[in-house]
C-alpha angles and dihedrals in degrees: 000000000000090000089051094054091042090056091049091049092051092050094047089051090050091051092050091049092047096051092040091061126080107243102214116184129181111232098177136007129184137174134182116258093245096040099101119124098000114183117212130176095213134358121208114214110211125185115200103207138142118260092256089061094052093118092052091047092053092051094044092050093044096050094045090048090052092047091052091050090051089064092048101264120129110233138166134200115240093216091054095044101039107013132249099291103039095100097051091093118095099205100118096190094052091045094051092044091055093048097045091047088064093057095259115145101172137037127207115196131202115199129179100218098182146335128210133191114230134184126216133181120246114201118231093241121033114164141107124245121189111250093238092061095068112353096080094069129040097223098058091039092053093046095051095045094045091054092049095048098044101037107109118246130203142217122252131190128228134174123239116207126204115202139184130194125186134185117213125193105221092201093062096021087227135134110245102171138021131177132180123200141174128211140174126240109276126205089255135018092233090069091050094049092047097050094041091057093047094050093049095046092049089054091048091050092047091052093040092229096152132041 
């Protein structure tokens, strides 16, 4: 019996961990033909978000900045360097002049392209029981399976996010890398920002985009 409850406890913990994480998946990744091993002095990480998503923008920029620095690339968050409203202007020349004047020679963007609400069905009983706890006799087996099959389930909503990140070389003014991802709504935005940065940086390392 103790083994039975221990197994259930382990599975419940795994489910909590799984749904507490932000499941970020790359759907498309592209890089320019001549974009291998680019060397930049400083990369500016810019999140293009609405004002209501300012907290998410700050976390996304901060985590991606930290992930870039972990692989030896100097980076800075736009919200920390210039403030939350500095990139609302549309004057391209003035914007580029400000950035380049601070020694920045590349920009990495984070854009929330879309978000969609989705529903999924949660069964009434979702847990694992070791076979020896009920399979060896018909009565216990029937009782356990009956309860699982006929226990009512319910619908739950989640949010699916669609993201895009680009890297622009400010010397040539050209796009050298672009990646699109999708992720589900985590319990907290910190988990999303953390995993997003890791997934993107791993793809950049695999393609050897930055040196």
